Backbone as CSV, one residue per row, in Angstrom:
resi,resn,N_x,N_y,N_z,CA_x,CA_y,CA_z,C_x,C_y,C_z
1,UNK,-20.499,-125.446,9.722,-19.994,-124.470,9.358,-19.791,-124.896,7.683
2,UNK,-20.047,-124.384,6.871,-19.945,-124.315,5.217,-19.001,-123.895,4.771
3,UNK,-18.113,-125.108,4.260,-16.837,-124.356,2.937,-17.319,-123.294,2.129
4,UNK,-16.412,-122.439,2.193,-16.941,-121.318,0.771,-15.476,-121.499,-0.249
5,UNK,-16.409,-121.986,-1.144,-15.455,-122.553,-2.481,-15.338,-120.848,-3.110
6,UNK,-14.242,-121.245,-3.997,-13.932,-120.278,-4.851,-14.869,-121.110,-6.321
7,UNK,-15.355,-120.316,-7.113,-16.531,-121.003,-8.101,-16.155,-120.516,-9.625
8,UNK,-16.238,-121.358,-10.592,-15.988,-120.796,-12.040,-17.863,-120.859,-12.334
9,UNK,-18.161,-120.674,-13.349,-19.242,-121.335,-13.955,-19.105,-121.197,-15.500
10,UNK,-18.762,-122.247,-16.546,-18.607,-122.242,-17.408,-19.836,-123.295,-18.343
11,UNK,-20.336,-122.437,-18.999,-21.745,-122.696,-19.922,-22.736,-123.062,-18.608
12,UNK,-23.232,-124.120,-18.879,-24.187,-124.933,-17.202,-23.440,-125.547,-16.293
13,UNK,-22.142,-125.535,-16.413,-21.533,-126.222,-15.174,-20.697,-125.334,-14.062
14,UNK,-20.716,-125.322,-12.630,-20.150,-124.725,-11.822,-19.281,-125.588,-11.553
15,UNK,-17.740,-125.165,-11.573,-16.414,-125.833,-10.866,-16.005,-124.874,-9.496
16,UNK,-15.611,-125.996,-8.529,-15.418,-125.312,-7.165,-13.952,-125.628,-6.995
17,UNK,-13.435,-124.366,-6.148,-11.901,-124.864,-5.927,-11.761,-124.545,-4.286
18,UNK,-10.837,-125.417,-3.876,-10.878,-125.280,-2.507,-10.051,-124.189,-2.227
19,UNK,-10.193,-123.357,-1.150,-9.309,-122.566,-0.657,-8.363,-123.305,-0.052
20,UNK,-7.103,-122.841,0.380,-5.870,-123.282,0.935,-5.095,-124.222,0.604
21,UNK,-5.862,-125.019,-0.598,-5.489,-125.957,-1.203,-4.195,-125.520,-2.406
22,UNK,-3.535,-126.422,-2.823,-2.454,-125.816,-3.709,-2.966,-127.010,-4.772
23,UNK,-2.317,-126.674,-5.941,-2.848,-127.396,-7.368,-1.840,-127.437,-8.644
24,UNK,-2.203,-128.233,-9.491,-1.156,-128.925,-10.518,-2.135,-128.297,-11.705
25,UNK,-1.387,-127.697,-12.657,-2.186,-127.213,-14.216,-3.089,-128.694,-14.564
26,UNK,-2.440,-130.045,-13.768,-3.247,-131.016,-14.603,-4.536,-131.268,-13.874
27,UNK,-4.761,-130.655,-12.405,-5.940,-130.815,-11.858,-5.673,-131.575,-10.379
28,UNK,-4.702,-131.877,-10.069,-4.524,-132.346,-8.897,-4.668,-131.691,-7.927
29,UNK,-5.247,-131.910,-6.685,-5.159,-130.750,-6.085,-4.266,-131.291,-4.336
30,UNK,-4.002,-130.456,-3.648,-2.938,-130.904,-2.521,-3.327,-130.091,-1.227
31,UNK,-3.746,-131.005,-0.121,-4.183,-130.473,1.155,-2.969,-130.731,1.724
32,UNK,-2.352,-129.791,2.767,-1.222,-129.996,3.128,-1.639,-129.890,4.401
33,UNK,-0.534,-130.768,5.076,-0.491,-131.527,6.825,1.125,-130.888,6.935
34,UNK,1.034,-129.700,7.662,2.032,-129.492,8.125,2.909,-129.764,8.850
35,UNK,2.060,-130.574,10.205,2.584,-131.248,11.285,3.140,-132.407,10.688
36,UNK,3.208,-133.305,10.011,3.431,-134.152,9.380,4.529,-134.336,7.740
37,UNK,4.319,-133.013,7.360,4.846,-132.814,6.442,4.458,-133.473,4.988
38,UNK,3.412,-133.468,4.870,2.751,-134.499,3.619,1.391,-133.903,3.429
39,UNK,1.423,-134.054,1.813,0.225,-133.709,1.091,-0.848,-134.829,0.596
40,UNK,-2.090,-134.378,0.963,-3.034,-135.411,0.887,-3.404,-135.154,-0.617
41,UNK,-3.256,-135.802,-1.692,-3.662,-135.482,-3.294,-4.750,-136.243,-3.564
42,UNK,-5.392,-135.388,-4.456,-6.841,-135.851,-5.197,-6.811,-134.973,-6.567
43,UNK,-7.772,-135.350,-6.927,-8.359,-134.550,-8.158,-9.229,-133.319,-7.732
44,UNK,-9.175,-131.799,-8.513,-9.898,-131.365,-8.266,-11.462,-131.453,-8.606
45,UNK,-12.213,-130.515,-8.755,-13.514,-130.710,-8.799,-13.464,-130.752,-10.392
46,UNK,-13.010,-129.558,-11.190,-13.163,-129.746,-12.185,-12.461,-130.984,-13.329
47,UNK,-11.396,-131.295,-12.845,-10.604,-132.543,-13.092,-11.755,-134.021,-13.067
48,UNK,-12.524,-133.981,-11.927,-13.132,-135.326,-11.539,-14.561,-135.055,-12.509
49,UNK,-14.992,-133.788,-12.512,-16.419,-133.806,-13.091,-15.816,-133.733,-14.967
50,UNK,-14.839,-133.088,-15.458,-14.322,-133.414,-16.724,-14.473,-134.837,-17.016
51,UNK,-13.690,-135.480,-15.952,-13.390,-137.151,-16.392,-14.327,-137.823,-16.601
52,UNK,-15.662,-137.700,-16.023,-16.723,-138.545,-15.856,-16.940,-139.399,-14.678
53,UNK,-17.909,-140.286,-14.286,-17.931,-141.210,-13.466,-17.018,-142.303,-13.286
54,UNK,-16.525,-141.848,-11.723,-15.368,-142.879,-11.593,-16.212,-144.487,-11.351
55,UNK,-15.119,-145.568,-11.799,-15.839,-146.831,-11.954,-14.595,-147.570,-11.102
56,UNK,-13.340,-147.208,-11.322,-12.173,-148.463,-10.511,-10.717,-147.357,-10.396
57,UNK,-10.809,-147.533,-8.927,-9.264,-146.625,-8.717,-7.966,-147.810,-8.567
58,UNK,-7.071,-147.642,-8.689,-6.099,-148.041,-8.618,-4.554,-147.397,-8.166
59,UNK,-4.244,-147.380,-7.048,-3.337,-146.523,-6.639,-2.118,-147.242,-6.902
60,UNK,-1.178,-146.180,-7.015,0.537,-146.822,-6.895,0.629,-147.310,-5.305
61,UNK,1.871,-148.221,-5.331,1.879,-148.773,-4.091,2.687,-147.869,-2.973
62,UNK,2.009,-148.144,-1.727,2.767,-147.421,-0.570,4.398,-147.681,-0.982
63,UNK,5.311,-146.574,-0.460,6.274,-146.849,-0.708,7.134,-146.358,-1.802
64,UNK,6.279,-146.396,-2.615,6.827,-145.951,-4.316,7.317,-144.575,-4.130
65,UNK,8.595,-144.018,-5.036,9.166,-142.925,-5.075,8.685,-142.407,-6.583
66,UNK,8.212,-141.276,-6.598,7.464,-140.444,-8.000,8.413,-139.353,-8.103
67,UNK,8.783,-138.854,-9.246,9.081,-138.101,-10.014,8.046,-136.759,-10.655
68,UNK,8.040,-136.160,-10.670,7.329,-134.888,-11.189,6.548,-135.848,-12.392
69,UNK,5.472,-135.532,-12.811,4.772,-136.557,-13.835,4.612,-137.851,-13.866
70,UNK,5.281,-138.657,-12.981,5.201,-140.143,-12.725,3.477,-140.088,-12.211
71,UNK,3.152,-141.890,-12.474,1.737,-141.660,-12.294,1.689,-142.294,-10.526
72,UNK,0.824,-141.260,-9.831,0.474,-141.788,-8.741,-0.587,-142.746,-8.671
73,UNK,-1.673,-142.745,-9.484,-2.722,-143.451,-9.428,-3.334,-143.842,-11.063
74,UNK,-3.900,-145.111,-11.288,-5.198,-145.046,-12.613,-6.383,-144.819,-12.239
75,UNK,-7.183,-144.475,-12.827,-8.719,-144.214,-12.647,-9.556,-144.448,-14.004
76,UNK,-10.416,-145.063,-13.554,-10.961,-145.746,-14.952,-12.449,-144.818,-14.715
77,UNK,-13.103,-144.395,-15.589,-14.169,-143.393,-15.707,-15.082,-144.007,-16.812
78,UNK,-16.265,-143.311,-16.927,-17.176,-144.100,-18.192,-16.894,-143.262,-19.626
79,UNK,-15.711,-142.055,-19.016,-15.439,-141.756,-20.354,-13.996,-142.083,-20.717
80,UNK,-13.055,-141.860,-19.576,-11.591,-142.354,-20.036,-11.079,-143.239,-18.822
81,UNK,-9.998,-143.505,-19.309,-9.213,-144.097,-18.757,-7.809,-142.906,-18.269
82,UNK,-7.739,-142.570,-16.745,-6.621,-141.469,-16.506,-5.780,-141.751,-15.885
83,UNK,-4.555,-141.359,-16.085,-3.311,-141.456,-15.269,-3.308,-140.468,-14.211
84,UNK,-3.304,-140.411,-13.206,-3.041,-139.187,-12.440,-1.459,-138.646,-12.105
85,UNK,-1.000,-137.888,-12.618,0.172,-137.277,-12.575,0.640,-136.684,-11.301
86,UNK,2.094,-136.978,-10.645,2.591,-136.482,-9.527,2.765,-135.334,-9.811
87,UNK,2.097,-134.398,-8.928,2.828,-132.638,-9.196,4.298,-132.650,-8.493
88,UNK,4.540,-133.411,-7.847,6.163,-133.176,-7.063,6.790,-134.569,-7.075
89,UNK,8.338,-134.240,-6.624,9.051,-135.714,-6.420,8.769,-135.989,-4.950
90,UNK,8.720,-137.492,-4.991,8.334,-137.723,-3.219,7.823,-139.378,-2.904
91,UNK,7.655,-139.486,-1.908,7.180,-140.948,-1.521,5.709,-141.080,-1.388
92,UNK,5.195,-142.041,-1.904,3.695,-142.440,-1.378,3.565,-143.071,-0.281
93,UNK,3.190,-142.405,0.784,2.919,-143.036,2.270,1.779,-143.317,2.693
94,UNK,0.828,-143.350,1.584,-0.486,-143.914,1.932,-1.571,-143.984,0.783
95,UNK,-2.100,-144.573,0.517,-3.259,-144.923,-0.379,-4.777,-144.905,0.340
96,UNK,-5.638,-144.247,-0.390,-6.914,-144.055,0.242,-8.078,-145.933,-0.315
97,UNK,-7.490,-146.606,0.642,-8.148,-147.883,0.760,-9.502,-147.955,0.619
98,UNK,-9.923,-147.005,0.938,-11.702,-147.202,0.751,-12.427,-146.569,-0.384
99,UNK,-11.071,-146.308,-1.389,-11.775,-145.805,-2.986,-12.097,-147.095,-3.633
100,UNK,-11.434,-148.802,-2.983,-11.309,-150.011,-3.620,-12.800,-150.525,-3.688
101,UNK,-13.817,-149.974,-2.818,-14.964,-150.158,-2.662,-16.351,-149.125,-3.198
102,UNK,-15.538,-147.986,-2.946,-16.528,-146.786,-2.869,-15.606,-145.562,-3.843
103,UNK,-15.457,-145.899,-5.147,-14.694,-145.179,-5.949,-15.227,-143.841,-6.386
104,UNK,-16.604,-143.919,-6.356,-17.501,-143.101,-6.493,-17.409,-141.680,-5.868
105,UNK,-16.870,-141.900,-4.158,-16.164,-140.539,-3.455,-15.246,-139.663,-4.362
106,UNK,-14.548,-139.875,-5.141,-13.891,-139.246,-6.013,-14.763,-138.259,-6.828
107,UNK,-15.890,-138.779,-7.467,-16.677,-137.818,-7.972,-17.619,-137.146,-6.886
108,UNK,-17.722,-137.693,-5.405,-18.991,-137.301,-4.584,-18.280,-136.024,-3.750
109,UNK,-16.731,-136.189,-3.298,-16.331,-135.442,-2.238,-14.778,-135.292,-2.894
110,UNK,-14.673,-134.594,-3.708,-13.238,-135.068,-4.877,-12.252,-133.871,-3.317
111,UNK,-12.517,-133.286,-2.552,-11.793,-132.467,-1.684,-11.731,-132.996,-0.114
112,UNK,-12.646,-133.775,-0.134,-12.736,-134.711,1.275,-12.561,-136.185,1.377
113,UNK,-13.573,-137.006,1.082,-13.206,-138.370,1.278,-12.653,-138.992,0.182
114,UNK,-12.892,-138.021,-0.770,-12.281,-138.761,-2.165,-10.839,-138.518,-2.381
115,UNK,-9.974,-138.205,-1.297,-8.615,-137.931,-1.575,-8.115,-139.743,-2.286
116,UNK,-7.034,-139.277,-2.837,-6.153,-140.218,-3.474,-4.921,-141.265,-2.782
117,UNK,-4.233,-140.553,-2.638,-2.977,-140.599,-1.909,-2.398,-139.577,-1.155
118,UNK,-1.274,-140.180,-0.246,-0.658,-139.058,0.445,0.706,-139.191,0.127
119,UNK,1.590,-137.914,-0.161,2.893,-138.043,-0.533,3.741,-137.226,0.569
120,UNK,4.881,-137.758,0.782,5.734,-137.143,1.186,6.682,-136.110,0.370
121,UNK,6.377,-135.169,0.253,7.632,-134.431,-0.815,9.019,-134.475,-0.495
122,UNK,9.877,-134.723,-1.447,11.119,-134.329,-1.324,11.849,-132.661,-0.607
123,UNK,10.665,-132.129,-0.718,10.871,-130.529,-0.676,9.849,-130.320,0.259
124,UNK,10.430,-129.385,1.528,9.002,-128.731,2.242,9.491,-127.587,2.665
125,UNK,8.604,-126.685,2.618,7.230,-126.652,1.931,7.274,-126.822,0.607
126,UNK,6.472,-127.388,-0.068,6.358,-127.594,-1.443,6.273,-126.605,-2.438
127,UNK,7.067,-126.624,-3.493,7.279,-125.416,-4.217,6.556,-125.559,-5.945
128,UNK,6.221,-125.086,-6.667,5.735,-125.368,-8.205,4.641,-125.476,-8.316
129,UNK,3.727,-125.337,-7.346,2.090,-125.360,-7.270,1.375,-124.018,-7.185
130,UNK,0.348,-124.171,-7.792,-0.628,-123.178,-7.978,-1.195,-122.900,-6.616
131,UNK,-1.142,-121.803,-6.308,-2.589,-121.657,-5.168,-4.232,-121.495,-5.811
132,UNK,-5.126,-121.357,-4.677,-6.308,-121.539,-4.968,-6.950,-120.598,-6.250
133,UNK,-6.420,-119.424,-6.043,-6.567,-118.047,-7.113,-6.065,-118.240,-8.494
134,UNK,-4.651,-118.979,-8.494,-4.189,-119.036,-9.992,-4.567,-120.159,-10.511
135,UNK,-4.970,-121.290,-9.315,-5.580,-122.729,-10.112,-6.851,-121.964,-10.878
136,UNK,-7.967,-121.393,-10.113,-8.997,-121.206,-10.454,-8.795,-120.266,-11.846
137,UNK,-8.023,-119.446,-12.207,-8.025,-118.772,-13.543,-7.481,-119.730,-14.574
138,UNK,-6.245,-120.725,-14.386,-6.037,-121.898,-15.192,-7.237,-122.854,-15.335
139,UNK,-8.072,-123.101,-14.241,-8.944,-124.418,-14.555,-9.972,-123.221,-15.623
140,UNK,-10.342,-121.986,-15.235,-11.622,-121.395,-16.218,-11.130,-121.341,-17.441
141,UNK,-9.869,-121.039,-17.563,-9.183,-120.792,-19.113,-9.425,-122.449,-19.599
142,UNK,-9.324,-123.233,-18.934,-9.033,-124.982,-19.619,-10.569,-125.124,-20.101
143,UNK,-11.227,-125.185,-19.050,-13.006,-125.342,-19.171,-13.803,-124.686,-20.268
144,UNK,-13.224,-123.207,-20.498,-13.778,-122.218,-21.633,-13.076,-122.917,-22.750
145,UNK,-11.729,-123.326,-22.951,-11.440,-123.838,-24.382,-12.049,-125.436,-24.720
146,UNK,-12.459,-125.934,-23.796,-13.171,-127.586,-23.849,-14.432,-127.176,-24.424
147,UNK,-15.301,-125.944,-23.688,-16.566,-125.840,-24.347,-16.467,-125.748,-25.507
C-alpha cells in the first residue's frame, strides 16, 4: 500500500506532508501513539529538504523535560547547524539511536525511520499544533517566501 501524501510544488521542488500527523510552524512533525500517549517527533519533508543533507544528529537525553521552544535535538547538515525546537511541553522518553550511525535517514525517510525523539506531552491529547492541511498551507507560504 502506497502512502498518499499531500504535496506542494514550489519551483522545481516537491514537498510532501503526511496526512494524520500534527505539525509545528517550525516544521517539526508528530506521529501520535494514542495507546502510549506519546508523540514520535521528526522533521517535516520541507524542513529536512530546506536544511540540507544531514551529517550528524545529537538528541537531548532521554528523561529531559522540555518546554515549548526548548531544544529536542541538534542536527548538523552541509548547510546549517539546526536546533530542533520542541512543539510541546513534556518529557523525552526515547531517542532514535539508529541515527547515530545513519543520520541520513532523516533526509531519506523523514516520516518513518528518520524520526528523532519520542515525547510524552504534559497534556493529552496535544493541543496547539497544526493538522496536515493547515501545515500544507503554512509550509507552502514559507517555501514560496524563500524561493
